[in-house]
Short mmCIF file of C-alpha atoms in Angstrom, two decimals:
data_model
loop_
_atom_site.label_atom_id
_atom_site.label_comp_id
_atom_site.label_asym_id
_atom_site.label_seq_id
_atom_site.Cartn_x
_atom_site.Cartn_y
_atom_site.Cartn_z
CA MET A 216 23.19 3.60 16.83
CA GLN A 217 21.94 0.65 14.82
CA LYS A 218 18.47 0.77 13.31
CA ARG A 219 16.45 -2.32 14.14
CA ILE A 220 14.08 -3.73 11.53
CA ALA A 221 11.84 -6.77 11.87
CA ILE A 222 10.39 -8.76 8.99
CA ILE A 223 7.44 -11.06 9.66
CA GLY A 224 7.25 -13.63 6.89
CA GLY A 225 10.10 -15.20 4.94
CA GLY A 226 8.43 -15.70 1.57
CA ILE A 227 9.26 -13.84 -1.62
CA VAL A 228 8.57 -10.36 -0.23
CA GLY A 229 10.22 -10.90 3.15
CA ALA A 230 13.28 -12.64 1.71
CA THR A 231 13.79 -10.02 -0.99
CA ALA A 232 13.38 -7.22 1.53
CA ALA A 233 15.93 -8.89 3.80
CA TYR A 234 18.37 -9.25 0.92
CA TYR A 235 18.11 -5.60 -0.11
CA LEU A 236 18.38 -4.44 3.51
CA SER A 237 21.74 -6.21 3.55
CA GLN A 238 22.89 -4.66 0.25
CA LEU A 239 21.55 -1.11 0.05
CA PRO A 240 23.78 1.79 1.18
CA GLY A 241 23.36 2.17 4.92
CA GLY A 242 22.62 -1.51 5.44
CA GLN A 243 25.75 -1.85 7.55
CA ASN A 244 24.01 0.30 10.18
CA VAL A 245 20.91 -1.91 10.31
CA LYS A 246 20.17 -5.03 12.32
CA VAL A 247 17.44 -7.14 10.71
CA THR A 248 15.48 -9.95 12.36
CA LEU A 249 13.19 -12.15 10.26
CA PHE A 250 10.47 -14.23 11.91
CA ASP A 251 8.95 -17.16 10.04
CA ASP A 252 7.66 -20.50 11.31
CA GLY A 253 7.87 -22.05 7.83
CA VAL A 254 4.25 -23.25 7.80
CA GLY A 255 2.12 -22.86 4.67
CA GLN A 256 4.35 -20.40 2.86
CA ALA A 257 3.19 -20.02 -0.75
CA THR A 258 6.66 -19.16 -2.06
CA SER A 259 8.38 -22.33 -0.88
CA ALA A 260 5.63 -24.45 -2.42
CA ALA A 261 5.78 -22.62 -5.73
CA ALA A 262 7.61 -22.96 -8.99
CA GLY A 263 6.95 -19.75 -10.80
CA ILE A 264 6.70 -18.59 -14.37
CA ILE A 265 8.12 -15.13 -14.92
CA SER A 266 6.27 -14.02 -18.03
CA PRO A 267 3.69 -11.31 -17.31
CA TRP A 268 3.69 -9.65 -20.72
CA LEU A 269 0.81 -11.57 -22.29
CA SER A 270 -1.53 -11.17 -19.35
CA LYS A 271 -4.90 -9.73 -20.35
CA ARG A 272 -5.56 -8.20 -16.95
CA ARG A 273 -7.04 -4.74 -17.34
CA ASN A 274 -5.29 -3.51 -14.20
CA GLN A 275 -2.43 -1.47 -15.67
CA GLN A 276 -0.95 -0.81 -12.23
CA TRP A 277 -0.57 -4.57 -11.74
CA TYR A 278 0.99 -4.92 -15.19
CA ARG A 279 3.56 -2.21 -14.50
CA LEU A 280 4.42 -3.88 -11.18
CA ALA A 281 4.73 -7.33 -12.76
CA LYS A 282 6.80 -5.94 -15.63
CA ALA A 283 9.11 -4.23 -13.12
CA GLY A 284 9.49 -7.54 -11.27
CA ALA A 285 10.37 -9.39 -14.46
CA ASP A 286 12.88 -6.66 -15.35
CA LEU A 287 14.49 -6.90 -11.90
CA TYR A 288 15.09 -10.66 -11.91
CA PRO A 289 18.24 -10.90 -14.08
CA GLU A 290 19.95 -8.19 -12.00
CA LEU A 291 18.85 -9.75 -8.70
CA ILE A 292 19.99 -13.24 -9.65
CA HIS A 293 23.36 -11.93 -10.86
CA ASP A 294 23.99 -9.73 -7.83
CA ALA A 295 22.92 -12.43 -5.35
CA LYS A 296 25.14 -14.95 -7.15
CA LEU A 297 22.33 -17.46 -7.67
CA GLY A 298 22.44 -20.10 -10.39
CA THR A 299 20.26 -21.52 -13.15
CA ASP A 300 18.82 -24.06 -10.72
CA VAL A 301 17.07 -21.08 -9.08
CA TYR A 302 16.18 -18.96 -12.12
CA GLN A 303 16.69 -19.35 -15.83
CA GLN A 304 15.41 -17.52 -18.88
CA THR A 305 14.35 -20.62 -20.75
CA GLY A 306 11.58 -18.82 -22.60
CA THR A 307 7.85 -19.33 -22.25
CA ILE A 308 5.27 -20.64 -24.70
CA VAL A 309 1.57 -19.76 -24.49
CA THR A 310 -0.56 -22.04 -26.68
CA ARG A 311 -3.91 -21.45 -28.37
CA SER A 312 -6.07 -23.85 -30.39
CA ASP A 313 -7.94 -21.14 -32.33
CA ASP A 314 -6.05 -19.37 -35.13
CA SER A 315 -7.67 -16.00 -34.47
CA ASP A 316 -6.85 -16.24 -30.76
CA LEU A 317 -3.26 -17.07 -31.64
CA GLU A 318 -3.03 -14.08 -33.98
CA ALA A 319 -4.42 -11.77 -31.30
CA LEU A 320 -1.94 -13.13 -28.76
CA PHE A 321 0.95 -12.62 -31.16
CA ALA A 322 -0.19 -9.06 -31.87
CA LEU A 323 -0.35 -8.34 -28.13
CA ALA A 324 3.16 -9.75 -27.68
CA GLN A 325 4.52 -7.51 -30.45
CA GLU A 326 2.82 -4.47 -28.92
CA ARG A 327 4.12 -5.18 -25.41
CA ARG A 328 7.61 -5.89 -26.77
CA GLN A 329 8.00 -2.23 -27.77
CA ASP A 330 8.52 -1.11 -24.17
CA ALA A 331 9.63 -4.38 -22.56
CA ALA A 332 13.15 -5.26 -23.66
CA THR A 333 13.28 -8.10 -21.12
CA MET A 334 10.76 -10.00 -23.27
CA GLY A 335 13.49 -10.80 -25.74
CA ASP A 336 12.42 -12.25 -29.08
CA VAL A 337 8.80 -13.04 -29.91
CA SER A 338 7.75 -15.63 -32.46
CA ALA A 339 4.68 -17.61 -33.49
CA LEU A 340 5.20 -21.39 -33.46
CA SER A 341 3.32 -24.23 -35.09
CA ALA A 342 2.35 -27.20 -32.95
CA THR A 343 5.30 -29.11 -34.41
CA GLU A 344 7.68 -26.27 -33.56
CA VAL A 345 6.34 -26.14 -30.00
CA GLN A 346 7.07 -29.85 -29.59
CA ALA A 347 10.54 -29.39 -31.07
CA LYS A 348 11.34 -26.83 -28.37
CA VAL A 349 9.79 -28.99 -25.64
CA PRO A 350 10.46 -32.64 -26.59
CA LEU A 351 8.67 -33.82 -23.44
CA LEU A 352 5.39 -32.90 -25.12
CA THR A 353 3.62 -35.50 -27.24
CA THR A 354 0.56 -33.29 -27.83
CA SER A 355 0.47 -29.56 -28.39
CA HIS A 356 -1.31 -26.65 -30.01
CA PRO A 357 0.43 -23.76 -31.79
CA GLY A 358 1.75 -21.02 -29.55
CA VAL A 359 3.60 -17.76 -29.03
CA PHE A 360 7.19 -18.04 -27.82
CA ILE A 361 8.81 -15.32 -25.68
CA SER A 362 12.55 -15.88 -25.28
CA GLY A 363 12.86 -13.69 -22.17
CA GLY A 364 10.30 -15.67 -20.18
CA ALA A 365 11.75 -17.60 -17.26
CA ARG A 366 11.11 -20.19 -14.60
CA VAL A 367 12.05 -19.83 -10.95
CA ASP A 368 12.11 -22.22 -8.01
CA GLY A 369 10.54 -20.31 -5.13
CA ALA A 370 12.09 -22.31 -2.30
CA ALA A 371 15.58 -22.14 -3.80
CA LEU A 372 15.25 -18.40 -4.45
CA VAL A 373 14.21 -17.63 -0.88
CA ALA A 374 16.98 -19.83 0.54
CA GLY A 375 19.61 -18.14 -1.63
CA LEU A 376 18.51 -14.61 -0.77
CA LEU A 377 18.35 -15.32 2.96
CA LYS A 378 21.76 -16.97 2.89
CA GLN A 379 23.26 -13.82 1.40
CA ALA A 380 21.50 -11.61 3.94
CA THR A 381 22.54 -13.69 6.97
CA SER A 382 26.16 -13.20 5.99
CA GLN A 383 25.63 -9.45 6.44
CA ASN A 384 23.07 -8.23 8.96
CA LEU A 385 20.17 -10.73 9.16
CA THR A 386 19.14 -13.04 12.00
CA ILE A 387 16.40 -15.59 11.32
CA ARG A 388 14.03 -16.75 14.06
CA ARG A 389 11.98 -19.81 13.21
CA GLU A 390 8.88 -19.00 15.19
CA ARG A 391 5.41 -17.60 14.77
CA VAL A 392 4.96 -14.12 16.21
CA THR A 393 2.15 -11.57 16.57
CA LEU A 394 1.84 -7.83 17.03
CA ASP A 395 0.39 -6.07 20.05
CA ASN A 396 -1.78 -2.95 19.86
CA GLN A 397 1.30 -0.73 19.91
CA GLY A 398 3.02 -2.49 17.03
CA ASN A 399 5.53 -4.36 19.18
CA VAL A 400 6.47 -7.87 18.08
CA VAL A 401 5.26 -10.52 20.52
CA THR A 402 7.76 -13.39 20.49
CA SER A 403 8.18 -16.58 22.50
CA VAL A 404 10.48 -14.70 24.88
CA GLY A 405 8.39 -11.56 25.25
CA LEU A 406 7.88 -8.23 23.54
CA LYS A 407 10.50 -6.92 21.12
CA GLN A 408 10.60 -3.32 19.91
CA PHE A 409 11.82 -2.38 16.46
CA ASP A 410 12.22 0.90 14.61
CA ARG A 411 10.37 -0.50 11.59
CA VAL A 412 8.38 -3.70 11.05
CA ILE A 413 7.70 -5.22 7.63
CA VAL A 414 4.64 -7.48 7.74
CA ALA A 415 4.92 -9.78 4.74
CA ALA A 416 3.04 -12.82 5.96
CA GLY A 417 0.70 -13.36 3.03
CA ALA A 418 -2.73 -14.64 4.03
CA TRP A 419 -1.80 -14.31 7.72
CA VAL A 420 -1.55 -10.51 7.45
CA LYS A 421 -5.20 -10.13 8.41
CA GLU A 422 -4.73 -11.62 11.87
CA LEU A 423 -1.40 -9.87 12.39
CA LEU A 424 -2.85 -6.40 11.81
CA ALA A 425 -6.03 -7.00 13.82
CA PRO A 426 -4.52 -5.98 17.22
CA LEU A 427 -3.78 -2.57 15.70
CA GLY A 428 -7.46 -2.11 14.91
CA VAL A 429 -6.76 -2.54 11.20
CA LEU A 430 -8.96 -4.71 9.00
CA ALA A 431 -7.16 -6.13 5.96
CA ASP A 432 -8.95 -7.25 2.82
CA VAL A 433 -7.15 -10.57 2.51
CA ARG A 434 -8.42 -14.09 2.01
CA PRO A 435 -6.50 -17.39 1.85
CA GLN A 436 -6.44 -19.71 -1.13
CA LYS A 437 -4.96 -23.20 -1.26
CA GLY A 438 -2.63 -24.02 -4.13
CA GLN A 439 -1.26 -27.44 -5.04
CA LEU A 440 1.18 -28.69 -7.66
CA ILE A 441 2.95 -31.96 -8.40
CA GLU A 442 6.49 -33.02 -9.27
CA LEU A 443 6.93 -35.73 -11.87
CA ALA A 444 9.90 -37.90 -12.81
CA VAL A 445 10.27 -37.81 -16.60
CA LYS A 446 12.83 -38.68 -19.23
CA ASP A 447 15.97 -36.60 -18.74
CA PHE A 448 16.56 -34.95 -22.10
CA GLU A 449 19.96 -33.36 -22.58
CA SER A 450 18.24 -30.05 -23.33
CA GLN A 451 15.75 -30.23 -20.46
CA GLU A 452 17.36 -27.54 -18.32
CA ARG A 453 16.79 -25.09 -21.18
CA MET A 454 13.30 -26.23 -22.22
CA PRO A 455 10.73 -23.42 -22.25
CA VAL A 456 7.89 -23.34 -19.79
CA VAL A 457 4.55 -24.08 -21.44
CA MET A 458 1.32 -22.33 -20.48
CA PRO A 459 -1.11 -24.55 -22.38
CA GLU A 460 -4.65 -23.47 -23.11
CA GLY A 461 -7.11 -25.26 -20.85
CA GLU A 462 -4.42 -27.17 -18.94
CA ARG A 463 -2.12 -26.67 -15.97
CA ASP A 464 1.24 -24.98 -16.44
CA PHE A 465 4.00 -27.31 -17.59
CA ILE A 466 7.37 -26.40 -16.04
CA PRO A 467 10.42 -28.52 -16.99
CA PHE A 468 13.41 -28.40 -14.68
CA GLY A 469 16.68 -30.19 -15.18
CA HIS A 470 17.59 -33.77 -14.33
CA GLY A 471 14.26 -35.35 -15.26
CA LYS A 472 12.02 -33.19 -13.05
CA LEU A 473 8.76 -31.73 -14.31
CA LEU A 474 6.40 -29.56 -12.27
CA VAL A 475 2.73 -29.23 -13.16
CA GLY A 476 0.26 -26.80 -11.58
CA ALA A 477 -0.84 -25.04 -9.66
CA THR A 478 -4.48 -25.21 -8.63
CA HIS A 479 -6.68 -22.49 -7.11
CA ASP A 480 -8.87 -23.73 -4.25
CA ASP A 481 -10.79 -21.04 -2.38
CA GLU A 482 -12.48 -23.59 -0.14
CA GLY A 483 -9.18 -25.12 0.95
CA LYS A 484 -8.00 -21.88 2.60
CA PHE A 485 -5.23 -22.82 5.11
CA ASP A 486 -5.45 -26.60 4.56
CA LEU A 487 -1.94 -27.86 3.80
CA LYS A 488 -2.79 -31.50 3.14
CA ALA A 489 -2.38 -32.71 -0.43
CA THR A 490 -5.76 -33.59 -1.89
CA PRO A 491 -5.70 -36.91 -3.81
CA GLU A 492 -8.41 -35.74 -6.23
CA VAL A 493 -6.37 -32.64 -7.05
CA THR A 494 -3.24 -34.71 -7.55
CA ALA A 495 -5.20 -36.89 -9.98
CA ASP A 496 -6.47 -33.78 -11.80
CA LEU A 497 -2.95 -32.38 -12.15
CA LEU A 498 -1.64 -35.73 -13.38
CA GLY A 499 -4.49 -35.96 -15.87
CA SER A 500 -3.58 -32.54 -17.24
CA ALA A 501 0.02 -33.63 -17.66
CA GLN A 502 -1.02 -36.88 -19.33
CA ARG A 503 -3.02 -34.99 -21.96
CA LEU A 504 0.20 -33.24 -22.92
CA MET A 505 2.70 -36.06 -22.45
CA SER A 506 2.21 -39.78 -22.97
CA GLY A 507 3.65 -42.46 -20.70
CA LEU A 508 2.95 -40.77 -17.37
CA THR A 509 1.39 -42.82 -14.58
CA ALA A 510 0.60 -42.32 -10.91
CA GLU A 511 4.05 -43.74 -10.17
CA SER A 512 5.57 -40.78 -12.05
CA VAL A 513 4.44 -38.44 -9.25
CA THR A 514 7.40 -38.01 -6.91
CA ALA A 515 6.08 -35.22 -4.68
CA THR A 516 3.26 -32.78 -4.08
CA ARG A 517 3.59 -29.20 -2.88
CA VAL A 518 0.86 -27.26 -1.07
CA GLY A 519 0.86 -23.63 0.01
CA THR A 520 -1.49 -20.81 0.94
CA ARG A 521 -1.77 -17.75 -1.28
CA ALA A 522 -3.25 -14.39 -0.29
CA TYR A 523 -5.86 -12.61 -2.40
CA THR A 524 -7.76 -9.33 -2.19
CA ARG A 525 -11.28 -8.83 -3.51
CA ASP A 526 -9.98 -7.26 -6.74
CA PHE A 527 -7.03 -9.68 -7.06
CA ALA A 528 -4.47 -6.87 -6.82
CA PRO A 529 -1.60 -6.72 -4.31
CA PHE A 530 -1.08 -3.90 -1.81
CA PHE A 531 2.02 -2.72 0.00
CA GLY A 532 3.34 0.25 1.94
CA PRO A 533 3.11 1.99 5.34
CA VAL A 534 0.00 1.11 7.34
CA PRO A 535 -2.16 4.24 7.71
CA GLU A 536 -1.83 5.71 11.22
CA HIS A 537 0.95 3.19 11.95
CA GLU A 538 3.74 4.52 9.74
CA ALA A 539 6.46 2.42 11.42
CA ILE A 540 4.74 -0.70 10.12
CA LEU A 541 5.03 -1.62 6.45
CA VAL A 542 2.77 -4.29 4.99
CA ALA A 543 2.47 -6.34 1.81
CA SER A 544 -0.13 -8.92 0.86
CA GLY A 545 -2.60 -10.01 -1.80
CA LEU A 546 0.02 -11.11 -4.34
CA GLY A 547 -1.99 -14.17 -5.40
CA SER A 548 -0.63 -16.54 -8.03
CA SER A 549 1.72 -13.94 -9.52
CA GLY A 550 3.63 -13.47 -6.27
CA LEU A 551 6.95 -14.71 -7.57
CA THR A 552 6.76 -12.12 -10.35
CA THR A 553 5.65 -9.08 -8.36
CA GLY A 554 7.17 -9.99 -4.99
CA VAL A 555 10.78 -9.13 -5.78
CA GLN A 556 9.91 -5.57 -6.77
CA ILE A 557 7.66 -5.15 -3.73
CA GLY A 558 10.38 -6.48 -1.43
CA ARG A 559 12.94 -4.09 -2.87
CA LEU A 560 10.62 -1.10 -2.49
CA LEU A 561 9.74 -1.97 1.10
CA ALA A 562 13.42 -2.43 1.99
CA GLY A 563 14.21 1.06 0.73
CA SER A 564 11.29 2.56 2.59
CA ALA A 565 12.20 0.79 5.84
CA LEU A 566 15.80 1.93 5.54
CA TYR A 567 15.38 5.51 4.37
CA GLY A 568 11.86 6.47 5.47
CA GLY A 569 9.97 9.18 3.65
CA THR A 570 6.59 8.97 1.97
CA PRO A 571 7.04 6.97 -1.23
CA ASP A 572 4.65 7.39 -4.15
CA TRP A 573 3.90 3.93 -5.51
CA SER A 574 0.70 4.89 -7.31
CA ASP A 575 2.13 3.59 -10.60
CA TYR A 576 1.96 0.11 -9.07
CA GLU A 577 -1.07 0.02 -6.78
CA LYS A 578 -4.28 1.60 -5.59
CA PRO A 579 -4.29 3.57 -2.30
CA LEU A 580 -3.73 1.32 0.71
CA THR A 581 -7.06 2.43 2.13
CA THR A 582 -8.64 0.34 -0.64
CA TYR A 583 -7.51 -2.74 1.29
CA LEU A 584 -6.96 -1.54 4.86
CA ALA A 585 -9.60 -0.02 7.13
CA THR A 586 -9.79 0.76 10.84
CA SER A 587 -12.08 -1.26 13.08
CA ALA A 588 -14.12 1.88 13.77
CA GLU A 589 -15.03 2.33 10.11
#
C-alpha cells in the first residue's frame, strides 16, 4: 500500500523535501502531493548567497545548520542534474573599510576553514584585487575572498527540483489549502487525508497550524530586490558575489544580469507590491559601487515574504501532539542556505518515521510552538 504524503508550500524546504522523497530508498512506495498557490513565496523572489562561514551569529546551532546546507549544495546540484544557471561556486567577497575589521574577518575565515572544506581557499584582497575579480565594480574596499562561496537562483532551483520529483512520484496542485482540527488537508474539492503532512509555508505557517490549537512564533517580513541590465563581461558568469560593507549584496549573473538586494521590511509584512522608494534605495546602493547605472538599468523587481521567529532562528520537525504533521518555518534571509538541509531531514522523517534528534541544528520545537491552552 502506498504511503501518502502532502507538502504545503513549494519554496526551498517544500521543493527539497519533494525531491528527496522521490530519490530516497522507499520513495517508489510513496505518493506525494504538493500544494502551493505561488503567491508571495520568498524562495522564488530570491537570489541567494551561499556563504555562511563568516557570519558572526552567536547561535552555533544555526551555524551548524547553515554549514550543513552549504556542504549539501554541490551534491544536490549534481544529483538533480541542475546547471550553473541555478547554482555556481563563483566565490564570495566580504568587504571591510577598516584594516582591523578586515584582519579580524580574515582570522575568522581561517579558523572556520579548519572544519569546513567546502569553503575552499581563503585570501585577503586589496580594493584593486577585488575590482579585478569583479570588473563590474568601479568602487570597492578591501575584502576577504572565499572560493567555495556560491550564488543560487531560488526560482530556478525550485523549478528544477520539482521537475525531477514530478517525473517520479510528485503531483503539484496550484491552490491554497488549509488544515482542519484533525490535521486533514482542506482543498478546493474537499478534505484529503494523508499519512504525513509537511507544512513548509513560511510566514503562512501560523495560520495553517491555528486550527490544530497550535500557536506558532512566526512573523512575516517583506523583502525586495532589483535586477539590473549591465555590461556583459566575458567572465561575468564566474564573477564572485560581493557582500559590501554598508551596502546591499551585489550578485552578478551571466548575460549582463546583476541582482542587488534584498531589503528587510518588517512593516511591509505580506505586501507584495514593489515599493518605488525601496527600488530607488537599492539602485542607489548599486550606483555607489558601479558607475553608469540609471533608473533605466532596472529591468525587474522581485518581492517576497520571509518568515522570522523572535530569536531569528528556524525551527522544524514533528508538531508536538500532532506527530503526523511536520513543520518548518522561520528561515529568514538565510533560507536558501539552510532550507535544503531542512528539506532533506524532513523528507527522511516523513518517509521513515521515528523520533529524530536534530538538537545540533535547533532549539526544542516548544520554543516556537505552543498550544492555545498555554
